[in-house]
mmCIF file of C-alpha atoms in Angstrom:
data_model
loop_
_atom_site.group_PDB
_atom_site.id
_atom_site.type_symbol
_atom_site.label_atom_id
_atom_site.label_comp_id
_atom_site.label_asym_id
_atom_site.label_seq_id
_atom_site.Cartn_x
_atom_site.Cartn_y
_atom_site.Cartn_z
ATOM 1 C CA UNK A 1 11.589 8.354 -4.370
ATOM 2 C CA UNK A 2 14.057 10.136 -2.059
ATOM 3 C CA UNK A 3 16.389 8.147 0.191
ATOM 4 C CA UNK A 4 14.434 9.322 3.255
ATOM 5 C CA UNK A 5 11.100 8.280 1.769
ATOM 6 C CA UNK A 6 12.526 4.935 0.716
ATOM 7 C CA UNK A 7 13.859 4.266 4.200
ATOM 8 C CA UNK A 8 10.447 5.180 5.651
ATOM 9 C CA UNK A 9 8.735 2.717 3.335
ATOM 10 C CA UNK A 10 11.215 0.021 4.357
ATOM 11 C CA UNK A 11 10.508 0.691 8.037
ATOM 12 C CA UNK A 12 6.772 0.316 7.396
ATOM 13 C CA UNK A 13 7.338 -2.913 5.438
ATOM 14 C CA UNK A 14 9.375 -4.353 8.333
ATOM 15 C CA UNK A 15 6.642 -3.347 10.768
ATOM 16 C CA UNK A 16 3.962 -5.073 8.697
ATOM 17 C CA UNK A 17 6.122 -8.199 8.601
ATOM 18 C CA UNK A 18 6.342 -8.021 12.402
ATOM 19 C CA UNK A 19 2.544 -7.854 12.619
ATOM 20 C CA UNK A 20 2.171 -11.026 10.597
ATOM 21 C CA UNK A 21 4.745 -12.823 12.757
ATOM 22 C CA UNK A 22 3.050 -11.869 16.021
ATOM 23 C CA UNK A 23 5.848 -9.558 17.154
ATOM 24 C CA UNK A 24 5.250 -6.286 19.025
ATOM 25 C CA UNK A 25 5.991 -3.022 17.267
ATOM 26 C CA UNK A 26 5.781 0.691 17.840
ATOM 27 C CA UNK A 27 4.040 3.259 15.662
ATOM 28 C CA UNK A 28 5.015 6.854 16.374
ATOM 29 C CA UNK A 29 3.213 10.050 15.404
ATOM 30 C CA UNK A 30 3.276 13.688 16.560
ATOM 31 C CA UNK A 31 0.160 13.160 18.708
ATOM 32 C CA UNK A 32 1.476 10.048 20.473
ATOM 33 C CA UNK A 33 3.326 6.745 20.075
ATOM 34 C CA UNK A 34 1.684 3.347 20.604
ATOM 35 C CA UNK A 35 3.092 -0.116 21.207
ATOM 36 C CA UNK A 36 0.992 -2.690 19.365
ATOM 37 C CA UNK A 37 0.561 -6.447 19.122
ATOM 38 C CA UNK A 38 -1.797 -7.782 16.435
ATOM 39 C CA UNK A 39 -4.547 -9.842 18.069
ATOM 40 C CA UNK A 40 -4.813 -12.378 15.252
ATOM 41 C CA UNK A 41 -1.124 -13.337 15.191
ATOM 42 C CA UNK A 42 -0.362 -12.871 18.909
ATOM 43 C CA UNK A 43 0.369 -15.686 21.342
ATOM 44 C CA UNK A 44 -0.340 -15.574 25.056
ATOM 45 C CA UNK A 45 3.380 -15.831 25.853
ATOM 46 C CA UNK A 46 4.033 -12.610 23.950
ATOM 47 C CA UNK A 47 1.025 -10.992 25.587
ATOM 48 C CA UNK A 48 2.477 -11.701 29.048
ATOM 49 C CA UNK A 49 5.544 -9.683 28.159
ATOM 50 C CA UNK A 50 3.452 -6.984 26.519
ATOM 51 C CA UNK A 51 1.595 -6.392 29.805
ATOM 52 C CA UNK A 52 -1.535 -4.677 28.514
ATOM 53 C CA UNK A 53 -5.175 -5.736 28.450
ATOM 54 C CA UNK A 54 -6.326 -2.789 26.337
ATOM 55 C CA UNK A 55 -7.616 -3.588 22.846
ATOM 56 C CA UNK A 56 -7.621 -1.256 19.835
ATOM 57 C CA UNK A 57 -10.370 -1.827 17.253
ATOM 58 C CA UNK A 58 -11.325 -0.122 14.012
ATOM 59 C CA UNK A 59 -14.183 2.358 14.021
ATOM 60 C CA UNK A 60 -16.211 0.029 11.793
ATOM 61 C CA UNK A 61 -15.931 -2.833 14.270
ATOM 62 C CA UNK A 62 -16.785 -0.459 17.118
ATOM 63 C CA UNK A 63 -20.058 0.384 15.376
ATOM 64 C CA UNK A 64 -20.929 -3.325 15.162
ATOM 65 C CA UNK A 65 -20.228 -3.667 18.899
ATOM 66 C CA UNK A 66 -22.410 -0.584 19.593
ATOM 67 C CA UNK A 67 -19.598 1.325 21.286
ATOM 68 C CA UNK A 68 -19.965 4.657 19.525
ATOM 69 C CA UNK A 69 -22.455 6.007 22.061
ATOM 70 C CA UNK A 70 -19.516 6.409 24.493
ATOM 71 C CA UNK A 71 -17.720 9.751 24.448
ATOM 72 C CA UNK A 72 -14.258 8.357 23.636
ATOM 73 C CA UNK A 73 -15.672 6.444 20.652
ATOM 74 C CA UNK A 74 -18.045 9.085 19.331
ATOM 75 C CA UNK A 75 -15.720 10.412 16.614
ATOM 76 C CA UNK A 76 -14.789 8.384 13.525
ATOM 77 C CA UNK A 77 -11.635 6.321 13.796
ATOM 78 C CA UNK A 78 -10.113 3.550 15.898
ATOM 79 C CA UNK A 79 -11.493 2.857 19.364
ATOM 80 C CA UNK A 80 -9.569 1.719 22.432
ATOM 81 C CA UNK A 81 -11.180 -0.560 25.011
ATOM 82 C CA UNK A 82 -9.693 -0.372 28.508
ATOM 83 C CA UNK A 83 -8.842 -3.717 30.146
ATOM 84 C CA UNK A 84 -10.920 -5.628 27.618
ATOM 85 C CA UNK A 85 -8.982 -8.899 27.251
ATOM 86 C CA UNK A 86 -6.563 -10.893 29.392
ATOM 87 C CA UNK A 87 -5.824 -13.479 26.685
ATOM 88 C CA UNK A 88 -5.647 -13.823 22.935
ATOM 89 C CA UNK A 89 -8.827 -15.917 22.976
ATOM 90 C CA UNK A 90 -10.728 -13.160 24.787
ATOM 91 C CA UNK A 91 -9.465 -10.541 22.340
ATOM 92 C CA UNK A 92 -10.395 -12.678 19.331
ATOM 93 C CA UNK A 93 -13.924 -13.060 20.703
ATOM 94 C CA UNK A 94 -14.174 -9.261 20.537
ATOM 95 C CA UNK A 95 -12.409 -8.764 17.212
ATOM 96 C CA UNK A 96 -13.473 -11.695 15.026
ATOM 97 C CA UNK A 97 -17.098 -11.598 13.818
ATOM 98 C CA UNK A 98 -16.934 -15.330 13.077
ATOM 99 C CA UNK A 99 -17.095 -15.751 16.860
ATOM 100 C CA UNK A 100 -20.035 -13.394 17.401
ATOM 101 C CA UNK A 101 -22.614 -16.190 17.478
ATOM 102 C CA UNK A 102 -20.530 -18.194 19.959
ATOM 103 C CA UNK A 103 -19.949 -15.090 22.116
ATOM 104 C CA UNK A 104 -23.098 -12.982 21.690
ATOM 105 C CA UNK A 105 -22.811 -11.146 25.008
ATOM 106 C CA UNK A 106 -19.707 -8.962 24.976
ATOM 107 C CA UNK A 107 -18.674 -6.356 27.481
ATOM 108 C CA UNK A 108 -19.557 -4.093 29.069
ATOM 109 C CA UNK A 109 -16.607 -2.192 27.615
ATOM 110 C CA UNK A 110 -15.176 1.158 28.612
ATOM 111 C CA UNK A 111 -13.705 3.201 25.786
ATOM 112 C CA UNK A 112 -10.790 5.548 26.433
ATOM 113 C CA UNK A 113 -8.647 7.896 24.366
ATOM 114 C CA UNK A 114 -6.442 5.992 21.928
ATOM 115 C CA UNK A 115 -3.281 7.717 23.121
ATOM 116 C CA UNK A 116 -2.320 8.582 19.565
ATOM 117 C CA UNK A 117 -4.972 8.937 16.883
ATOM 118 C CA UNK A 118 -2.579 9.115 13.926
ATOM 119 C CA UNK A 119 -0.660 6.060 15.131
ATOM 120 C CA UNK A 120 -3.917 4.164 15.709
ATOM 121 C CA UNK A 121 -5.174 5.004 12.205
ATOM 122 C CA UNK A 122 -1.856 3.909 10.688
ATOM 123 C CA UNK A 123 -2.106 0.622 12.602
ATOM 124 C CA UNK A 124 -5.486 -0.122 11.000
ATOM 125 C CA UNK A 125 -4.027 0.498 7.551
ATOM 126 C CA UNK A 126 -1.112 -1.806 8.356
ATOM 127 C CA UNK A 127 -3.436 -4.583 9.537
ATOM 128 C CA UNK A 128 -5.365 -4.450 6.268
ATOM 129 C CA UNK A 129 -2.132 -4.427 4.296
ATOM 130 C CA UNK A 130 -0.980 -7.484 6.257
ATOM 131 C CA UNK A 131 -4.279 -9.298 5.663
ATOM 132 C CA UNK A 132 -5.050 -9.422 9.396
ATOM 133 C CA UNK A 133 -8.092 -8.500 11.448
ATOM 134 C CA UNK A 134 -7.892 -4.796 12.403
ATOM 135 C CA UNK A 135 -7.452 -5.387 16.138
ATOM 136 C CA UNK A 136 -4.482 -4.923 18.474
ATOM 137 C CA UNK A 137 -3.400 -5.168 22.058
ATOM 138 C CA UNK A 138 -2.217 -1.627 22.744
ATOM 139 C CA UNK A 139 -0.330 0.456 25.269
ATOM 140 C CA UNK A 140 1.477 3.785 25.344
ATOM 141 C CA UNK A 141 5.094 3.472 24.200
ATOM 142 C CA UNK A 142 7.316 2.053 26.953
ATOM 143 C CA UNK A 143 11.109 1.689 26.803
ATOM 144 C CA UNK A 144 12.930 0.729 23.613
ATOM 145 C CA UNK A 145 11.223 -0.962 20.657
ATOM 146 C CA UNK A 146 12.853 -3.596 18.464
ATOM 147 C CA UNK A 147 10.571 -2.751 15.530
ATOM 148 C CA UNK A 148 9.363 0.809 15.006
ATOM 149 C CA UNK A 149 7.928 2.975 12.266
ATOM 150 C CA UNK A 150 6.210 6.325 11.998
ATOM 151 C CA UNK A 151 2.661 6.909 10.838
ATOM 152 C CA UNK A 152 4.050 8.842 7.883
ATOM 153 C CA UNK A 153 6.186 5.810 6.941
ATOM 154 C CA UNK A 154 2.972 3.889 6.241
ATOM 155 C CA UNK A 155 1.872 6.607 3.813
ATOM 156 C CA UNK A 156 5.242 6.344 2.066
ATOM 157 C CA UNK A 157 4.868 2.575 1.745
ATOM 158 C CA UNK A 158 1.497 3.022 0.050
ATOM 159 C CA UNK A 159 2.659 5.826 -2.251
ATOM 160 C CA UNK A 160 1.907 4.646 -5.822
ATOM 161 C CA UNK A 161 4.879 6.663 -7.058
ATOM 162 C CA UNK A 162 7.036 3.767 -5.797
ATOM 163 C CA UNK A 163 5.665 1.605 -8.592
ATOM 164 C CA UNK A 164 7.877 1.065 -11.644
ATOM 165 C CA UNK A 165 7.855 -1.266 -14.648
ATOM 166 C CA UNK A 166 9.812 -4.380 -13.708
ATOM 167 C CA UNK A 167 9.494 -6.533 -16.841
ATOM 168 C CA UNK A 168 7.516 -6.863 -20.062
ATOM 169 C CA UNK A 169 7.152 -9.585 -22.649
ATOM 170 C CA UNK A 170 5.051 -10.768 -25.579
ATOM 171 C CA UNK A 171 2.162 -12.937 -24.372
ATOM 172 C CA UNK A 172 -0.190 -14.518 -26.931
ATOM 173 C CA UNK A 173 -3.560 -15.091 -25.258
ATOM 174 C CA UNK A 174 -6.870 -16.502 -26.418
ATOM 175 C CA UNK A 175 -8.220 -13.092 -27.366
ATOM 176 C CA UNK A 176 -5.049 -11.681 -28.923
ATOM 177 C CA UNK A 177 -2.003 -13.462 -30.298
ATOM 178 C CA UNK A 178 -0.130 -10.147 -30.167
ATOM 179 C CA UNK A 179 -0.763 -9.522 -26.476
ATOM 180 C CA UNK A 180 1.912 -7.978 -24.265
ATOM 181 C CA UNK A 181 2.199 -8.422 -20.497
ATOM 182 C CA UNK A 182 3.810 -5.741 -18.332
ATOM 183 C CA UNK A 183 4.677 -6.305 -14.652
ATOM 184 C CA UNK A 184 4.908 -3.458 -12.150
ATOM 185 C CA UNK A 185 6.784 -3.655 -8.862
ATOM 186 C CA UNK A 186 7.576 -1.464 -5.886
ATOM 187 C CA UNK A 187 10.751 -2.119 -3.875
ATOM 188 C CA UNK A 188 9.195 -2.983 -0.510
ATOM 189 C CA UNK A 189 6.280 -5.193 -1.523
ATOM 190 C CA UNK A 190 5.980 -8.751 -2.788
ATOM 191 C CA UNK A 191 2.764 -8.285 -4.790
ATOM 192 C CA UNK A 192 3.333 -7.341 -8.429
ATOM 193 C CA UNK A 193 0.576 -5.650 -10.423
ATOM 194 C CA UNK A 194 0.170 -6.559 -14.092
ATOM 195 C CA UNK A 195 -1.096 -4.950 -17.293
ATOM 196 C CA UNK A 196 -2.151 -6.982 -20.318
ATOM 197 C CA UNK A 197 -2.124 -4.971 -23.554
ATOM 198 C CA UNK A 198 -4.480 -6.315 -26.222
ATOM 199 C CA UNK A 199 -4.193 -5.283 -29.864
ATOM 200 C CA UNK A 200 -1.977 -2.624 -31.435
ATOM 201 C CA UNK A 201 -1.545 0.789 -29.847
ATOM 202 C CA UNK A 202 -2.723 3.675 -32.033
ATOM 203 C CA UNK A 203 -3.582 7.305 -31.409
ATOM 204 C CA UNK A 204 -7.022 6.568 -29.979
ATOM 205 C CA UNK A 205 -7.737 6.102 -26.240
ATOM 206 C CA UNK A 206 -7.776 2.380 -25.402
ATOM 207 C CA UNK A 207 -10.541 0.429 -23.726
ATOM 208 C CA UNK A 208 -9.287 -0.086 -20.167
ATOM 209 C CA UNK A 209 -10.552 -2.434 -17.492
ATOM 210 C CA UNK A 210 -9.433 -2.215 -13.849
ATOM 211 C CA UNK A 211 -9.729 -5.756 -12.541
ATOM 212 C CA UNK A 212 -8.980 -6.480 -8.907
ATOM 213 C CA UNK A 213 -7.494 -9.893 -8.240
ATOM 214 C CA UNK A 214 -10.103 -12.516 -7.305
ATOM 215 C CA UNK A 215 -8.613 -15.956 -6.779
ATOM 216 C CA UNK A 216 -11.979 -17.593 -6.200
ATOM 217 C CA UNK A 217 -13.596 -16.082 -9.281
ATOM 218 C CA UNK A 218 -10.699 -15.757 -11.729
ATOM 219 C CA UNK A 219 -9.134 -19.169 -11.068
ATOM 220 C CA UNK A 220 -11.741 -21.417 -9.462
ATOM 221 C CA UNK A 221 -14.823 -20.116 -11.284
ATOM 222 C CA UNK A 222 -16.711 -19.032 -8.167
ATOM 223 C CA UNK A 223 -20.405 -18.406 -8.714
ATOM 224 C CA UNK A 224 -20.630 -16.096 -5.679
ATOM 225 C CA UNK A 225 -19.318 -13.139 -7.697
ATOM 226 C CA UNK A 226 -19.070 -12.038 -11.325
ATOM 227 C CA UNK A 227 -15.295 -11.476 -11.382
ATOM 228 C CA UNK A 228 -14.297 -14.352 -13.642
ATOM 229 C CA UNK A 229 -16.958 -13.656 -16.295
ATOM 230 C CA UNK A 230 -16.143 -9.922 -16.168
ATOM 231 C CA UNK A 231 -12.450 -10.641 -16.704
ATOM 232 C CA UNK A 232 -13.050 -12.757 -19.795
ATOM 233 C CA UNK A 233 -15.777 -10.493 -21.199
ATOM 234 C CA UNK A 234 -13.461 -7.503 -20.883
ATOM 235 C CA UNK A 235 -10.659 -9.266 -22.763
ATOM 236 C CA UNK A 236 -13.030 -10.205 -25.575
ATOM 237 C CA UNK A 237 -14.358 -6.642 -25.756
ATOM 238 C CA UNK A 238 -10.803 -5.329 -26.014
ATOM 239 C CA UNK A 239 -10.092 -7.767 -28.848
ATOM 240 C CA UNK A 240 -13.038 -6.267 -30.732
ATOM 241 C CA UNK A 241 -11.787 -2.723 -30.136
ATOM 242 C CA UNK A 242 -8.738 -1.228 -31.832
ATOM 243 C CA UNK A 243 -6.802 -1.902 -28.621
ATOM 244 C CA UNK A 244 -7.209 -2.216 -24.899
ATOM 245 C CA UNK A 245 -5.424 -2.609 -21.573
ATOM 246 C CA UNK A 246 -6.449 -4.804 -18.669
ATOM 247 C CA UNK A 247 -4.928 -3.666 -15.373
ATOM 248 C CA UNK A 248 -4.801 -6.621 -12.985
ATOM 249 C CA UNK A 249 -4.545 -5.135 -9.507
ATOM 250 C CA UNK A 250 -3.377 -7.288 -6.602
ATOM 251 C CA UNK A 251 -6.096 -6.013 -4.275
ATOM 252 C CA UNK A 252 -8.047 -9.132 -3.356
ATOM 253 C CA UNK A 253 -11.433 -8.725 -1.700
ATOM 254 C CA UNK A 254 -11.780 -4.995 -2.412
ATOM 255 C CA UNK A 255 -8.460 -4.467 -0.694
ATOM 256 C CA UNK A 256 -8.920 -6.534 2.490
ATOM 257 C CA UNK A 257 -6.971 -9.611 1.349
ATOM 258 C CA UNK A 258 -7.856 -13.209 0.580
ATOM 259 C CA UNK A 259 -8.242 -14.497 4.147
ATOM 260 C CA UNK A 260 -10.477 -11.622 5.172
ATOM 261 C CA UNK A 261 -12.495 -12.031 1.970
ATOM 262 C CA UNK A 262 -13.152 -15.647 2.883
ATOM 263 C CA UNK A 263 -14.203 -14.484 6.346
ATOM 264 C CA UNK A 264 -16.623 -12.121 4.629
ATOM 265 C CA UNK A 265 -17.953 -15.065 2.597
ATOM 266 C CA UNK A 266 -18.651 -16.937 5.841
ATOM 267 C CA UNK A 267 -20.547 -13.920 7.184
ATOM 268 C CA UNK A 268 -22.568 -13.802 3.960
ATOM 269 C CA UNK A 269 -23.574 -17.408 4.621
ATOM 270 C CA UNK A 270 -25.009 -16.133 7.926
ATOM 271 C CA UNK A 271 -27.206 -13.682 6.020
ATOM 272 C CA UNK A 272 -25.092 -10.513 5.835
ATOM 273 C CA UNK A 273 -24.595 -8.808 2.477
ATOM 274 C CA UNK A 274 -21.126 -7.921 1.177
ATOM 275 C CA UNK A 275 -21.221 -4.389 2.608
ATOM 276 C CA UNK A 276 -22.246 -5.430 6.108
ATOM 277 C CA UNK A 277 -19.798 -8.349 6.082
ATOM 278 C CA UNK A 278 -16.868 -5.978 5.498
ATOM 279 C CA UNK A 279 -18.090 -3.612 8.192
ATOM 280 C CA UNK A 280 -18.545 -6.395 10.736
ATOM 281 C CA UNK A 281 -14.962 -7.470 10.051
ATOM 282 C CA UNK A 282 -13.894 -3.931 10.850
ATOM 283 C CA UNK A 283 -12.982 -2.778 7.351
ATOM 284 C CA UNK A 284 -14.240 -0.019 5.068
ATOM 285 C CA UNK A 285 -16.683 -1.043 2.359
ATOM 286 C CA UNK A 286 -14.123 -0.013 -0.272
ATOM 287 C CA UNK A 287 -10.423 -0.333 0.608
ATOM 288 C CA UNK A 288 -8.846 -0.491 -2.850
ATOM 289 C CA UNK A 289 -6.318 2.100 -4.037
ATOM 290 C CA UNK A 290 -7.094 3.136 -7.598
ATOM 291 C CA UNK A 291 -4.157 5.552 -7.620
ATOM 292 C CA UNK A 292 -2.081 2.439 -8.336
ATOM 293 C CA UNK A 293 -3.997 1.974 -11.593
ATOM 294 C CA UNK A 294 -3.408 5.613 -12.494
ATOM 295 C CA UNK A 295 0.320 5.158 -11.912
ATOM 296 C CA UNK A 296 0.351 2.079 -14.150
ATOM 297 C CA UNK A 297 -1.347 4.044 -16.931
ATOM 298 C CA UNK A 298 1.132 6.878 -16.458
ATOM 299 C CA UNK A 299 4.042 4.461 -16.833
ATOM 300 C CA UNK A 300 2.412 3.059 -19.975
ATOM 301 C CA UNK A 301 2.010 6.625 -21.291
ATOM 302 C CA UNK A 302 -1.779 6.371 -21.497
ATOM 303 C CA UNK A 303 -3.379 9.645 -20.305
ATOM 304 C CA UNK A 304 -6.825 9.187 -21.916
ATOM 305 C CA UNK A 305 -8.977 6.056 -21.701
ATOM 306 C CA UNK A 306 -12.376 4.516 -22.334
ATOM 307 C CA UNK A 307 -13.094 2.814 -19.027
ATOM 308 C CA UNK A 308 -15.041 -0.423 -18.943
ATOM 309 C CA UNK A 309 -16.815 -0.427 -15.583
ATOM 310 C CA UNK A 310 -20.177 -0.383 -13.854
ATOM 311 C CA UNK A 311 -18.686 1.543 -10.927
ATOM 312 C CA UNK A 312 -18.803 5.352 -11.324
ATOM 313 C CA UNK A 313 -16.465 5.674 -8.332
ATOM 314 C CA UNK A 314 -13.642 4.212 -10.447
ATOM 315 C CA UNK A 315 -14.177 7.000 -12.966
ATOM 316 C CA UNK A 316 -14.056 9.658 -10.259
ATOM 317 C CA UNK A 317 -10.989 8.195 -8.576
ATOM 318 C CA UNK A 318 -9.015 7.957 -11.841
ATOM 319 C CA UNK A 319 -9.970 11.474 -12.858
ATOM 320 C CA UNK A 320 -8.687 12.737 -9.502
ATOM 321 C CA UNK A 321 -5.351 11.200 -10.526
ATOM 322 C CA UNK A 322 -5.361 13.146 -13.822
ATOM 323 C CA UNK A 323 -6.455 10.264 -16.037
ATOM 324 C CA UNK A 324 -9.031 11.543 -18.551
ATOM 325 C CA UNK A 325 -11.947 9.089 -18.793
ATOM 326 C CA UNK A 326 -13.602 10.110 -22.045
ATOM 327 C CA UNK A 327 -16.203 7.319 -21.935
ATOM 328 C CA UNK A 328 -17.591 4.836 -19.425
ATOM 329 C CA UNK A 329 -18.461 1.519 -21.059
ATOM 330 C CA UNK A 330 -20.861 -0.652 -18.997
ATOM 331 C CA UNK A 331 -20.229 -4.358 -18.649
ATOM 332 C CA UNK A 332 -23.502 -6.295 -18.432
ATOM 333 C CA UNK A 333 -23.477 -10.002 -17.626
ATOM 334 C CA UNK A 334 -26.214 -12.463 -16.626
ATOM 335 C CA UNK A 335 -26.690 -13.317 -12.956
ATOM 336 C CA UNK A 336 -26.923 -16.740 -11.366
ATOM 337 C CA UNK A 337 -28.695 -17.901 -8.171
ATOM 338 C CA UNK A 338 -25.464 -17.620 -6.188
ATOM 339 C CA UNK A 339 -24.496 -14.046 -7.093
ATOM 340 C CA UNK A 340 -27.871 -12.342 -7.572
ATOM 341 C CA UNK A 341 -27.839 -10.794 -4.084
ATOM 342 C CA UNK A 342 -24.182 -9.810 -4.443
ATOM 343 C CA UNK A 343 -24.945 -7.911 -7.656
ATOM 344 C CA UNK A 344 -28.057 -6.337 -6.147
ATOM 345 C CA UNK A 345 -25.955 -5.125 -3.213
ATOM 346 C CA UNK A 346 -23.431 -3.547 -5.583
ATOM 347 C CA UNK A 347 -26.301 -1.780 -7.353
ATOM 348 C CA UNK A 348 -28.239 -0.677 -4.278
ATOM 349 C CA UNK A 349 -25.512 0.034 -1.732
ATOM 350 C CA UNK A 350 -22.327 0.904 -3.633
ATOM 351 C CA UNK A 351 -23.735 2.768 -6.611
ATOM 352 C CA UNK A 352 -22.937 0.360 -9.454
ATOM 353 C CA UNK A 353 -24.920 0.977 -12.626
ATOM 354 C CA UNK A 354 -25.091 -0.162 -16.216
#
């Protein structure tokens, strides 16, 4: 990475840290600069100094609130509500779907131009990266800003080319006493991705499994998903193959983070499926970045793979990153009463297949 790109990524990392701390920041782009304050981490004292009642929401959340029939919200992307909230509590009632039942009558709202579409889109990406609700108090840039980044800085932060091998070591595991663990790190982020190599490398393409981190399933044995059983079944299948690689991606909750995943769980308890829960939170249905997995395979010098997945989209996304998927291996596991609807939703709404 060039010095300029590295500095841009560091600016974006500092801005994301400011979001989590409830500090204002500025995002600049050629079509306009916006001053932002994340609704979830804001305090009313900071809002007084910010001096704006406008709220910026994701396009997905705007659909839930039935705002897209207004001209300013008719195109895909973030939506700005004029004078929508005078306090953090009022903004949270708009932004947090957990409060929808307590505040069923919202508005009426008036949507206006965002003031900077590229900056607004970058802000939504930053919120997801910070694990926050995608909602901000917003105003046009005024005066000097203590924390500032450009929309293109956010793209640099998320560039998988930043990823490098940080450490590797022998790791005997239940399925392979000759296992090797490889950690991958990028300079500006705390989350380290991991590859577990099972068996002995030979000239044949390995069995590869892309496994997104799932604390509830992998560690606590959650019955709401099939992540834990898939993880262990994949490792056993690799042990039976000549060799295999499990890529453990730190992209909890399909890329929306642990806290937001738990919010989605609460919405599922209200009767929403996994797709609608993500949309009500204001996130895309699929927010993971599989280019990270492609970069990990590149660093491991593995250009051709047999991919163990029920998700054809993973095949397509890896092939777009020049990884040759010569075979898709389905992973079939029994359901239980707690995850039957979850698995049916993956089949019927996100294209999973055996």
